[in-house]
GROMACS .gro file of C-alpha atoms in nm:
model
  477
    1MET     CA    1   0.002  -0.001  -0.020
    2LYS     CA    2   0.330   0.260   0.022
    3ARG     CA    3   0.225   0.314  -0.359
    4PHE     CA    4  -0.105   0.499  -0.274
    5LEU     CA    5   0.070   0.706  -0.007
    6THR     CA    6   0.334   0.790  -0.253
    7LEU     CA    7   0.062   0.876  -0.510
    8LEU     CA    8  -0.128   1.136  -0.278
    9ILE     CA    9   0.200   1.314  -0.183
   10THR     CA   10   0.346   1.320  -0.543
   11THR     CA   11  -0.004   1.429  -0.652
   12LEU     CA   12  -0.035   1.710  -0.368
   13ALA     CA   13   0.311   1.856  -0.477
   14LEU     CA   14   0.212   1.832  -0.865
   15ALA     CA   15  -0.132   1.977  -0.765
   16ALA     CA   16   0.006   2.227  -0.554
   17ALA     CA   17   0.272   2.383  -0.854
   18LEU     CA   18   0.008   2.384  -1.101
   19CYS     CA   19  -0.256   2.503  -0.906
   20VAL     CA   20  -0.478   2.397  -1.141
   21SER     CA   21  -0.837   2.255  -1.185
   22ALA     CA   22  -1.144   2.262  -1.061
   23SER     CA   23  -1.411   2.093  -0.880
   24ALA     CA   24  -1.685   2.106  -0.624
   25ALA     CA   25  -1.677   2.354  -0.372
   26ASN     CA   26  -1.880   2.592  -0.169
   27PHE     CA   27  -1.800   2.917  -0.311
   28HIS     CA   28  -2.004   3.127  -0.045
   29ASN     CA   29  -1.709   3.362  -0.063
   30ALA     CA   30  -1.748   3.509  -0.370
   31ALA     CA   31  -2.183   3.469  -0.330
   32SER     CA   32  -2.091   3.724  -0.019
   33GLU     CA   33  -1.917   3.989  -0.204
   34LEU     CA   34  -2.162   3.964  -0.494
   35ALA     CA   35  -2.445   4.020  -0.290
   36ALA     CA   36  -2.232   4.306  -0.104
   37ILE     CA   37  -2.257   4.495  -0.421
   38GLY     CA   38  -2.638   4.415  -0.516
   39VAL     CA   39  -2.538   4.153  -0.761
   40PHE     CA   40  -2.630   3.805  -0.597
   41LYS     CA   41  -2.857   3.783  -0.356
   42GLY     CA   42  -3.064   3.524  -0.153
   43THR     CA   43  -3.350   3.413  -0.013
   44ALA     CA   44  -3.503   3.369   0.365
   45GLY     CA   45  -3.273   3.021   0.386
   46GLY     CA   46  -2.943   3.195   0.287
   47PHE     CA   47  -2.772   3.197  -0.078
   48ASP     CA   48  -2.902   2.816  -0.179
   49LEU     CA   49  -2.606   2.778  -0.296
   50ASP     CA   50  -2.636   2.367  -0.278
   51LYS     CA   51  -2.979   2.428  -0.522
   52ALA     CA   52  -2.991   2.460  -0.891
   53PRO     CA   53  -3.097   2.781  -1.019
   54THR     CA   54  -3.421   2.860  -1.238
   55ARG     CA   55  -3.398   3.020  -1.577
   56ALA     CA   56  -3.572   3.299  -1.388
   57GLN     CA   57  -3.294   3.347  -1.139
   58ALA     CA   58  -3.023   3.345  -1.415
   59ALA     CA   59  -3.259   3.630  -1.589
   60ILE     CA   60  -3.227   3.868  -1.282
   61MET     CA   61  -2.874   3.806  -1.228
   62LEU     CA   62  -2.767   3.849  -1.626
   63VAL     CA   63  -2.958   4.217  -1.631
   64ARG     CA   64  -2.809   4.330  -1.300
   65LEU     CA   65  -2.469   4.271  -1.496
   66TYR     CA   66  -2.593   4.484  -1.766
   67GLY     CA   67  -2.605   4.749  -1.552
   68ALA     CA   68  -2.998   4.739  -1.631
   69GLU     CA   69  -3.175   4.680  -1.305
   70GLU     CA   70  -3.352   5.023  -1.295
   71GLU     CA   71  -3.363   5.053  -1.617
   72ALA     CA   72  -3.612   4.747  -1.661
   73ALA     CA   73  -3.836   4.811  -1.369
   74ALA     CA   74  -3.855   5.169  -1.481
   75ALA     CA   75  -3.989   5.040  -1.865
   76TYR     CA   76  -4.207   4.765  -1.677
   77ALA     CA   77  -4.390   4.980  -1.433
   78SER     CA   78  -4.445   5.260  -1.665
   79GLY     CA   79  -4.616   4.991  -1.968
   80GLU     CA   80  -4.320   5.018  -2.207
   81LEU     CA   81  -4.198   4.652  -2.148
   82LYS     CA   82  -4.457   4.366  -2.139
   83CYS     CA   83  -4.317   4.025  -2.028
   84PRO     CA   84  -4.467   3.803  -2.311
   85PHE     CA   85  -4.463   3.470  -2.093
   86THR     CA   86  -4.756   3.343  -1.866
   87ASP     CA   87  -4.539   3.156  -1.683
   88VAL     CA   88  -4.314   3.444  -1.548
   89ASN     CA   89  -4.423   3.606  -1.159
   90GLY     CA   90  -4.415   3.991  -1.110
   91THR     CA   91  -4.044   3.925  -0.942
   92ALA     CA   92  -3.886   3.817  -1.282
   93ALA     CA   93  -4.126   3.984  -1.504
   94PRO     CA   94  -3.955   4.322  -1.528
   95TYR     CA   95  -3.598   4.170  -1.622
   96VAL     CA   96  -3.732   3.877  -1.860
   97ALA     CA   97  -3.920   4.133  -2.031
   98TRP     CA   98  -3.604   4.395  -2.074
   99LEU     CA   99  -3.412   4.091  -2.197
  100VAL     CA  100  -3.673   3.972  -2.461
  101ASP     CA  101  -3.667   4.327  -2.579
  102LYS     CA  102  -3.305   4.334  -2.613
  103GLY     CA  103  -3.292   3.967  -2.820
  104LEU     CA  104  -3.077   3.872  -2.517
  105ALA     CA  105  -3.302   3.559  -2.413
  106ASN     CA  106  -3.597   3.359  -2.589
  107GLY     CA  107  -3.850   3.156  -2.409
  108THR     CA  108  -3.907   2.746  -2.426
  109SER     CA  109  -4.214   2.854  -2.613
  110ASP     CA  110  -4.420   3.139  -2.746
  111THR     CA  111  -4.659   3.179  -2.411
  112ALA     CA  112  -4.368   3.023  -2.149
  113PHE     CA  113  -4.019   3.091  -2.070
  114GLY     CA  114  -3.955   2.817  -1.862
  115ALA     CA  115  -3.935   3.017  -1.583
  116GLN     CA  116  -3.866   2.751  -1.286
  117GLU     CA  117  -3.728   2.520  -1.511
  118PRO     CA  118  -3.320   2.491  -1.391
  119CYS     CA  119  -3.086   2.687  -1.565
  120THR     CA  120  -2.827   2.479  -1.747
  121SER     CA  121  -2.440   2.576  -1.765
  122LYS     CA  122  -2.437   2.639  -2.111
  123ALA     CA  123  -2.723   2.820  -2.088
  124TYR     CA  124  -2.582   3.097  -1.807
  125THR     CA  125  -2.219   3.055  -1.970
  126ILE     CA  126  -2.392   3.198  -2.303
  127PHE     CA  127  -2.566   3.469  -2.092
  128LEU     CA  128  -2.221   3.575  -1.933
  129LEU     CA  129  -2.082   3.608  -2.314
  130ARG     CA  130  -2.350   3.790  -2.406
  131ALA     CA  131  -2.277   4.063  -2.118
  132LEU     CA  132  -1.934   4.045  -2.215
  133GLY     CA  133  -1.989   4.201  -2.597
  134TYR     CA  134  -1.963   3.843  -2.733
  135ARG     CA  135  -2.222   3.771  -3.000
  136ASP     CA  136  -2.359   3.440  -3.095
  137ASN     CA  137  -2.295   3.275  -3.470
  138GLU     CA  138  -2.017   3.566  -3.458
  139ASP     CA  139  -1.809   3.495  -3.157
  140PHE     CA  140  -1.944   3.143  -3.012
  141THR     CA  141  -2.161   2.876  -3.116
  142SER     CA  142  -2.397   2.756  -2.868
  143ALA     CA  143  -2.178   2.399  -2.911
  144ASN     CA  144  -1.859   2.534  -2.839
  145ALA     CA  145  -1.968   2.836  -2.605
  146GLN     CA  146  -1.851   2.656  -2.298
  147GLU     CA  147  -1.502   2.609  -2.451
  148PHE     CA  148  -1.484   2.958  -2.593
  149ALA     CA  149  -1.587   3.047  -2.227
  150MET     CA  150  -1.259   2.859  -2.102
  151SER     CA  151  -1.056   3.053  -2.314
  152ILE     CA  152  -1.135   3.359  -2.223
  153GLY     CA  153  -1.111   3.303  -1.880
  154LEU     CA  154  -1.448   3.169  -1.772
  155LEU     CA  155  -1.452   2.843  -1.608
  156ASP     CA  156  -1.782   2.645  -1.504
  157THR     CA  157  -1.700   2.415  -1.217
  158SER     CA  158  -1.988   2.195  -1.282
  159LEU     CA  159  -1.809   2.096  -1.585
  160PHE     CA  160  -1.622   1.899  -1.347
  161THR     CA  161  -1.852   1.789  -1.050
  162GLY     CA  162  -2.230   1.709  -1.173
  163PRO     CA  163  -2.511   1.958  -1.170
  164PHE     CA  164  -2.483   2.331  -1.243
  165LEU     CA  165  -2.561   2.478  -0.873
  166ARG     CA  166  -2.635   2.825  -0.734
  167ASP     CA  167  -2.266   2.758  -0.628
  168ASP     CA  168  -2.144   2.743  -0.965
  169LEU     CA  169  -2.338   3.031  -1.072
  170ALA     CA  170  -2.174   3.204  -0.806
  171ALA     CA  171  -1.824   3.135  -0.925
  172LEU     CA  172  -1.902   3.192  -1.246
  173THR     CA  173  -2.039   3.551  -1.210
  174TYR     CA  174  -1.750   3.654  -0.994
  175GLN     CA  175  -1.515   3.527  -1.268
  176ALA     CA  176  -1.719   3.748  -1.527
  177LEU     CA  177  -1.698   4.056  -1.323
  178GLY     CA  178  -1.299   4.028  -1.382
  179SER     CA  179  -1.307   3.956  -1.747
  180ASN     CA  180  -1.223   4.186  -2.000
  181LEU     CA  181  -1.493   4.338  -2.216
  182LYS     CA  182  -1.493   4.228  -2.615
  183ASP     CA  183  -1.378   4.517  -2.737
  184GLY     CA  184  -1.015   4.536  -2.460
  185SER     CA  185  -1.179   4.864  -2.304
  186THR     CA  186  -1.147   4.748  -1.938
  187TYR     CA  187  -1.338   4.464  -1.756
  188LEU     CA  188  -1.681   4.400  -1.669
  189LEU     CA  189  -1.729   4.501  -1.329
  190ASP     CA  190  -1.486   4.801  -1.398
  191SER     CA  191  -1.752   4.912  -1.696
  192LEU     CA  192  -2.058   4.858  -1.464
  193ILE     CA  193  -1.884   5.110  -1.219
  194GLN     CA  194  -1.861   5.364  -1.437
  195SER     CA  195  -2.169   5.320  -1.591
  196GLY     CA  196  -2.319   5.380  -1.233
  197ALA     CA  197  -2.483   5.073  -1.227
  198ILE     CA  198  -2.291   4.961  -0.919
  199ASP     CA  199  -2.164   5.166  -0.683
  200ALA     CA  200  -1.783   5.207  -0.644
  201SER     CA  201  -1.727   5.240  -0.309
  202ALA     CA  202  -1.895   4.913  -0.207
  203ALA     CA  203  -1.694   4.743  -0.487
  204LYS     CA  204  -1.393   4.866  -0.390
  205PRO     CA  205  -1.297   4.504  -0.197
  206ILE     CA  206  -1.336   4.372  -0.515
  207THR     CA  207  -1.177   4.603  -0.794
  208ASP     CA  208  -0.878   4.641  -0.546
  209LYS     CA  209  -0.868   4.244  -0.572
  210ILE     CA  210  -0.910   4.237  -0.930
  211GLU     CA  211  -0.671   4.467  -1.054
  212THR     CA  212  -0.431   4.337  -0.824
  213TYR     CA  213  -0.481   3.982  -0.991
  214ARG     CA  214  -0.454   4.116  -1.309
  215ALA     CA  215  -0.105   4.261  -1.260
  216LEU     CA  216  -0.013   3.947  -1.115
  217GLN     CA  217  -0.132   3.813  -1.440
  218ALA     CA  218   0.086   4.002  -1.696
  219SER     CA  219   0.385   3.880  -1.534
  220GLY     CA  220   0.318   3.530  -1.633
  221GLN     CA  221   0.216   3.646  -2.018
  222ALA     CA  222   0.603   3.512  -2.058
  223LEU     CA  223   0.468   3.137  -1.955
  224ASP     CA  224   0.205   3.109  -2.193
  225GLU     CA  225   0.387   2.915  -2.500
  226GLY     CA  226   0.623   2.706  -2.247
  227MET     CA  227   0.771   2.703  -1.884
  228ASP     CA  228   1.055   2.493  -1.732
  229ALA     CA  229   1.034   2.493  -1.331
  230ALA     CA  230   1.188   2.300  -1.055
  231VAL     CA  231   0.995   2.236  -0.753
  232ASP     CA  232   1.146   2.145  -0.441
  233ALA     CA  233   0.909   2.088  -0.126
  234LYS     CA  234   0.876   1.951   0.229
  235MET     CA  235   0.634   1.801   0.431
  236THR     CA  236   0.591   1.663   0.766
  237ILE     CA  237   0.308   1.361   0.731
  238SER     CA  238   0.083   1.248   1.006
  239ALA     CA  239  -0.071   0.939   0.893
  240GLY     CA  240  -0.328   0.682   1.060
  241LEU     CA  241  -0.383   0.355   0.844
  242LYS     CA  242  -0.653   0.064   0.840
  243GLY     CA  243  -0.712  -0.204   0.649
  244GLN     CA  244  -0.642  -0.559   0.538
  245GLU     CA  245  -0.311  -0.679   0.312
  246GLY     CA  246  -0.272  -1.026   0.200
  247GLY     CA  247  -0.541  -1.149   0.423
  248THR     CA  248  -0.416  -0.948   0.768
  249SER     CA  249  -0.571  -0.654   0.908
  250PHE     CA  250  -0.368  -0.328   0.996
  251ASP     CA  251  -0.423  -0.044   1.244
  252MET     CA  252  -0.119   0.154   1.276
  253SER     CA  253  -0.027   0.568   1.294
  254GLN     CA  254   0.290   0.703   1.156
  255LYS     CA  255   0.441   1.009   1.143
  256LEU     CA  256   0.633   1.058   0.821
  257ASP     CA  257   0.903   1.321   0.677
  258ALA     CA  258   0.850   1.389   0.295
  259ALA     CA  259   1.100   1.564   0.040
  260ILE     CA  260   0.981   1.583  -0.314
  261THR     CA  261   1.200   1.746  -0.598
  262GLY     CA  262   1.132   1.753  -0.991
  263ASN     CA  263   1.040   1.922  -1.260
  264ILE     CA  264   0.732   2.036  -1.487
  265GLN     CA  265   0.806   2.143  -1.835
  266PHE     CA  266   0.536   2.286  -2.124
  267LEU     CA  267   0.519   2.356  -2.420
  268MET     CA  268   0.199   2.476  -2.553
  269GLY     CA  269   0.096   2.539  -2.974
  270GLN     CA  270  -0.108   2.285  -3.208
  271ASN     CA  271   0.095   2.025  -3.066
  272PRO     CA  272   0.094   2.054  -2.656
  273GLN     CA  273   0.432   1.852  -2.521
  274MET     CA  274   0.445   1.846  -2.141
  275ALA     CA  275   0.676   1.654  -1.851
  276PHE     CA  276   0.687   1.631  -1.526
  277ASP     CA  277   0.915   1.413  -1.308
  278PHE     CA  278   0.921   1.366  -0.930
  279SER     CA  279   1.159   1.208  -0.692
  280VAL     CA  280   0.951   1.108  -0.394
  281THR     CA  281   1.128   1.055  -0.053
  282LEU     CA  282   0.946   0.914   0.285
  283SER     CA  283   1.115   0.895   0.583
  284ASP     CA  284   0.985   0.777   0.920
  285GLY     CA  285   1.302   0.785   1.150
  286THR     CA  286   1.397   0.445   1.041
  287GLU     CA  287   1.346   0.369   0.739
  288THR     CA  288   1.392   0.557   0.411
  289GLU     CA  289   1.217   0.514   0.063
  290THR     CA  290   1.262   0.678  -0.251
  291GLN     CA  291   1.019   0.646  -0.570
  292ARG     CA  292   0.995   0.808  -0.880
  293MET     CA  293   0.680   0.909  -1.113
  294GLU     CA  294   0.717   1.009  -1.424
  295TYR     CA  295   0.434   1.147  -1.706
  296TRP     CA  296   0.476   1.268  -2.047
  297LEU     CA  297   0.246   1.443  -2.321
  298LYS     CA  298   0.406   1.407  -2.691
  299ASP     CA  299   0.246   1.412  -3.036
  300GLY     CA  300  -0.119   1.277  -2.891
  301THR     CA  301  -0.020   1.030  -2.678
  302SER     CA  302   0.011   1.005  -2.277
  303TYR     CA  303   0.270   0.784  -2.096
  304VAL     CA  304   0.306   0.697  -1.784
  305ARG     CA  305   0.622   0.516  -1.560
  306SER     CA  306   0.613   0.465  -1.215
  307GLY     CA  307   0.824   0.202  -1.073
  308GLU     CA  308   0.864  -0.082  -1.293
  309ALA     CA  309   0.532   0.015  -1.439
  310ALA     CA  310   0.502   0.160  -1.767
  311TYR     CA  311   0.149   0.223  -1.956
  312GLN     CA  312   0.061   0.471  -2.244
  313THR     CA  313  -0.264   0.587  -2.367
  314PRO     CA  314  -0.403   0.854  -2.641
  315ALA     CA  315  -0.430   1.158  -2.539
  316ASP     CA  316  -0.736   1.350  -2.662
  317GLU     CA  317  -0.853   1.440  -2.279
  318ASP     CA  318  -0.544   1.496  -2.135
  319ILE     CA  319  -0.451   1.831  -2.397
  320ALA     CA  320  -0.785   1.959  -2.341
  321ALA     CA  321  -0.719   1.886  -1.979
  322LEU     CA  322  -0.385   2.093  -1.998
  323ALA     CA  323  -0.469   2.334  -2.194
  324ALA     CA  324  -0.733   2.446  -1.921
  325MET     CA  325  -0.522   2.401  -1.628
  326LEU     CA  326  -0.198   2.576  -1.822
  327GLU     CA  327  -0.444   2.877  -1.894
  328GLN     CA  328  -0.490   2.920  -1.523
  329SER     CA  329  -0.176   2.863  -1.401
  330THR     CA  330  -0.011   3.093  -1.621
  331GLY     CA  331  -0.235   3.365  -1.624
  332SER     CA  332  -0.364   3.350  -1.943
  333SER     CA  333  -0.705   3.233  -1.821
  334GLY     CA  334  -0.868   3.587  -1.724
  335ALA     CA  335  -1.063   3.573  -1.400
  336ALA     CA  336  -1.068   3.174  -1.326
  337MET     CA  337  -0.886   3.167  -0.988
  338LEU     CA  338  -1.063   3.481  -0.834
  339PRO     CA  339  -1.320   3.313  -0.641
  340PHE     CA  340  -1.084   3.080  -0.472
  341ILE     CA  341  -0.849   3.399  -0.357
  342ASP     CA  342  -0.979   3.551  -0.006
  343ARG     CA  343  -0.752   3.829  -0.060
  344ILE     CA  344  -0.404   3.937  -0.225
  345SER     CA  345  -0.125   4.216  -0.221
  346ALA     CA  346   0.177   4.329  -0.345
  347LYS     CA  347   0.469   4.496  -0.209
  348ALA     CA  348   0.809   4.592  -0.295
  349SER     CA  349   1.130   4.413  -0.206
  350GLY     CA  350   1.442   4.506  -0.338
  351GLY     CA  351   1.387   4.562  -0.742
  352ASP     CA  352   1.145   4.246  -0.716
  353THR     CA  353   0.705   4.285  -0.667
  354VAL     CA  354   0.619   4.017  -0.403
  355TYR     CA  355   0.260   3.915  -0.445
  356THR     CA  356   0.082   3.727  -0.182
  357LEU     CA  357  -0.244   3.528  -0.177
  358VAL     CA  358  -0.441   3.417   0.051
  359LEU     CA  359  -0.676   3.131  -0.050
  360ASN     CA  360  -1.035   3.069   0.082
  361ASP     CA  361  -1.205   2.754   0.171
  362ALA     CA  362  -1.265   2.641  -0.178
  363PHE     CA  363  -0.968   2.585  -0.279
  364ALA     CA  364  -0.932   2.248  -0.127
  365GLY     CA  365  -1.194   2.161  -0.380
  366LEU     CA  366  -0.884   2.197  -0.647
  367ILE     CA  367  -0.667   1.947  -0.435
  368THR     CA  368  -0.952   1.745  -0.432
  369ASN     CA  369  -1.037   1.731  -0.771
  370LEU     CA  370  -0.690   1.691  -0.904
  371MET     CA  371  -0.671   1.382  -0.686
  372GLY     CA  372  -0.979   1.246  -0.837
  373ILE     CA  373  -0.820   1.311  -1.163
  374PHE     CA  374  -0.486   1.064  -1.094
  375SER     CA  375  -0.737   0.816  -0.898
  376ASP     CA  376  -0.915   0.773  -1.298
  377ALA     CA  377  -0.546   0.692  -1.403
  378LEU     CA  378  -0.474   0.407  -1.177
  379PRO     CA  379  -0.566   0.060  -1.370
  380THR     CA  380  -0.922  -0.083  -1.333
  381ASP     CA  381  -0.842  -0.280  -1.036
  382VAL     CA  382  -0.755   0.013  -0.840
  383GLU     CA  383  -1.010   0.180  -0.660
  384MET     CA  384  -0.919   0.554  -0.460
  385GLN     CA  385  -1.136   0.776  -0.313
  386VAL     CA  386  -1.044   1.132  -0.181
  387ASN     CA  387  -1.180   1.429   0.042
  388ILE     CA  388  -0.960   1.718   0.168
  389SER     CA  389  -0.984   1.970   0.374
  390MET     CA  390  -0.765   2.282   0.417
  391ASP     CA  391  -0.680   2.539   0.718
  392GLY     CA  392  -0.547   2.852   0.521
  393SER     CA  393  -0.273   2.828   0.242
  394THR     CA  394  -0.033   3.083   0.093
  395ILE     CA  395   0.131   3.163  -0.184
  396GLN     CA  396   0.362   3.400  -0.260
  397TYR     CA  397   0.505   3.504  -0.640
  398THR     CA  398   0.775   3.701  -0.700
  399VAL     CA  399   0.823   3.919  -0.978
  400ASP     CA  400   1.130   4.099  -1.112
  401LYS     CA  401   1.221   4.482  -1.230
  402ASP     CA  402   1.122   4.388  -1.565
  403GLY     CA  403   0.777   4.202  -1.476
  404VAL     CA  404   0.873   3.858  -1.569
  405LEU     CA  405   0.771   3.581  -1.283
  406LYS     CA  406   1.071   3.432  -1.137
  407SER     CA  407   0.942   3.212  -0.857
  408ALA     CA  408   0.649   3.090  -0.645
  409LEU     CA  409   0.626   3.000  -0.286
  410LEU     CA  410   0.325   2.757  -0.062
  411ASP     CA  411   0.233   2.727   0.247
  412MET     CA  412  -0.052   2.449   0.286
  413THR     CA  413  -0.161   2.308   0.584
  414MET     CA  414  -0.449   2.010   0.507
  415GLU     CA  415  -0.622   1.705   0.620
  416ALA     CA  416  -0.675   1.418   0.352
  417ASP     CA  417  -0.886   1.110   0.422
  418LEU     CA  418  -0.825   0.838   0.145
  419ASN     CA  419  -0.985   0.537   0.118
  420ALA     CA  420  -0.808   0.272  -0.189
  421SER     CA  421  -0.876  -0.102  -0.270
  422GLU     CA  422  -0.667  -0.321  -0.490
  423ASP     CA  423  -0.720  -0.707  -0.531
  424GLY     CA  424  -0.914  -0.773  -0.220
  425ASP     CA  425  -0.635  -0.510  -0.029
  426THR     CA  426  -0.789  -0.230   0.129
  427VAL     CA  427  -0.660   0.050   0.301
  428ALA     CA  428  -0.808   0.364   0.482
  429ILE     CA  429  -0.550   0.637   0.533
  430SER     CA  430  -0.604   0.991   0.708
  431VAL     CA  431  -0.301   1.243   0.648
  432GLY     CA  432  -0.227   1.555   0.798
  433VAL     CA  433   0.008   1.755   0.573
  434ASP     CA  434   0.240   2.042   0.657
  435MET     CA  435   0.385   2.158   0.321
  436ASP     CA  436   0.597   2.394   0.197
  437MET     CA  437   0.701   2.423  -0.144
  438ARG     CA  438   0.918   2.642  -0.377
  439MET     CA  439   0.869   2.639  -0.776
  440ASP     CA  440   1.179   2.818  -0.932
  441ILE     CA  441   1.146   2.922  -1.313
  442LYS     CA  442   1.392   2.805  -1.527
  443HIS     CA  443   1.316   2.870  -1.852
  444THR     CA  444   0.982   3.036  -2.105
  445GLY     CA  445   0.818   3.008  -2.413
  446LYS     CA  446   1.058   2.860  -2.683
  447ALA     CA  447   1.383   2.835  -2.442
  448VAL     CA  448   1.237   2.496  -2.306
  449LYS     CA  449   1.322   2.201  -2.439
  450ILE     CA  450   1.170   1.821  -2.330
  451SER     CA  451   1.367   1.546  -2.395
  452TYR     CA  452   1.213   1.207  -2.393
  453PRO     CA  453   1.279   0.848  -2.284
  454ASP     CA  454   1.262   0.538  -2.580
  455PHE     CA  455   0.841   0.509  -2.519
  456SER     CA  456   0.869   0.169  -2.747
  457ASP     CA  457   0.809  -0.101  -2.400
  458PHE     CA  458   0.541   0.161  -2.279
  459GLU     CA  459   0.194  -0.070  -2.240
  460LYS     CA  460  -0.129   0.054  -2.341
  461THR     CA  461  -0.306  -0.048  -2.074
  462ILE     CA  462  -0.556   0.180  -2.015
  463GLY     CA  463  -0.809   0.374  -2.260
  464GLY     CA  464  -1.090   0.253  -2.451
  465ALA     CA  465  -1.413   0.134  -2.289
  466ASN     CA  466  -1.305  -0.045  -1.993
  467GLY     CA  467  -1.068   0.225  -1.891
  468PRO     CA  468  -1.028   0.640  -1.864
  469THR     CA  469  -0.968   0.778  -2.177
  470GLY     CA  470  -0.718   1.035  -2.058
  471ILE     CA  471  -0.432   1.008  -1.744
  472MET     CA  472  -0.440   1.401  -1.662
  473ALA     CA  473  -0.848   1.386  -1.695
  474THR     CA  474  -1.113   1.160  -1.773
  475ARG     CA  475  -1.344   1.426  -1.922
  476VAL     CA  476  -1.332   1.795  -1.965
  477TYR     CA  477  -1.570   1.935  -2.132
   0.00000   0.00000   0.00000
């Protein structure tokens, strides 16, 4: 069962290095900040983040993002606007009427809006794209709307986690406020402040966060084409293990020190390439064990090697997942990380600028999801479930005098519960982790050179009807 613990530790390091992906998370912080500027409103029972949003609720949100709430209310009250649908109540009628009048929404029939039907993730994504100035069948289509939205920095968390909930709606809306308008003149929240739709003083905590984050993102633009970075992490791990191996039950606790060293490389473009190579060293004070884990993405195929196991699979899903991950980690993905940030600050240090990000509770979902991605890549006779909680995480990025990202530091404390089984053996692991990690950027762009081993002996052991379709992810869209 040691390989399960090694996999856990390695994945934590990789997830921390990339700071990517998304997962089921409670975006209460985002909902609260949206409520403070009048964009998101709850009910007597709170924000109801675990419930699916209705089409009527989505319509109300969209009108607010256009800064037209007062306009819609006045036009409806005067009789200038009328709602053509019989299933829309008095609260939502002004909003729906305004959207229909502007050609921004349609009904499900001539007389019904489908007001109480669940709003789908695709429908809400299309609403947001329109609010940012993008046009149907010109910039995007219904079929590619979510993929297009991701390319400009709108990441729908429900794409990875299941039903579209008000939780996901809050996260998407928060991202949209920090996203550029199509014409590039400014970002959405600033345009709403300029138009008078949102009070500047009420919005200042959000605008401060957005503008500091955008400055940090600018430092990562050089990484858009490629990155070569060294990773060095140290962890103290307290683990409790229960289970059965070879017919024998065990129940033990253990404290381990772990060191993770390695390298992450990627090159983006028409034919994305990637390599990561980690060595994980575990020590319990009496014994020390080191395991190496390697991954490559080359010419449309993914390759994994861990110990004596080496296998390959077509990488269509991996390429899509990699593109989404790297857009976020290198800053090219607009505002996708904003809902995970509790606060952000910038401070001069010599000739450098140090940005400090304090992450909120939703960040635990990032790590949990990446663990799920790697568990899906295990052989079909191995099952693994993971749940992770976190008690504060801080990331510091150092940007040099030329505005180029040079290093990142992560301080993270977390608890993880892992249950795994293989060929009748079972293990339940409760792990407390205190981790410090450093990533130093060595090369960017075309200066990145990736070396590959001979893949001829890598078996095609996963993929197809009976296994996952990718190593980095099983499904993105």
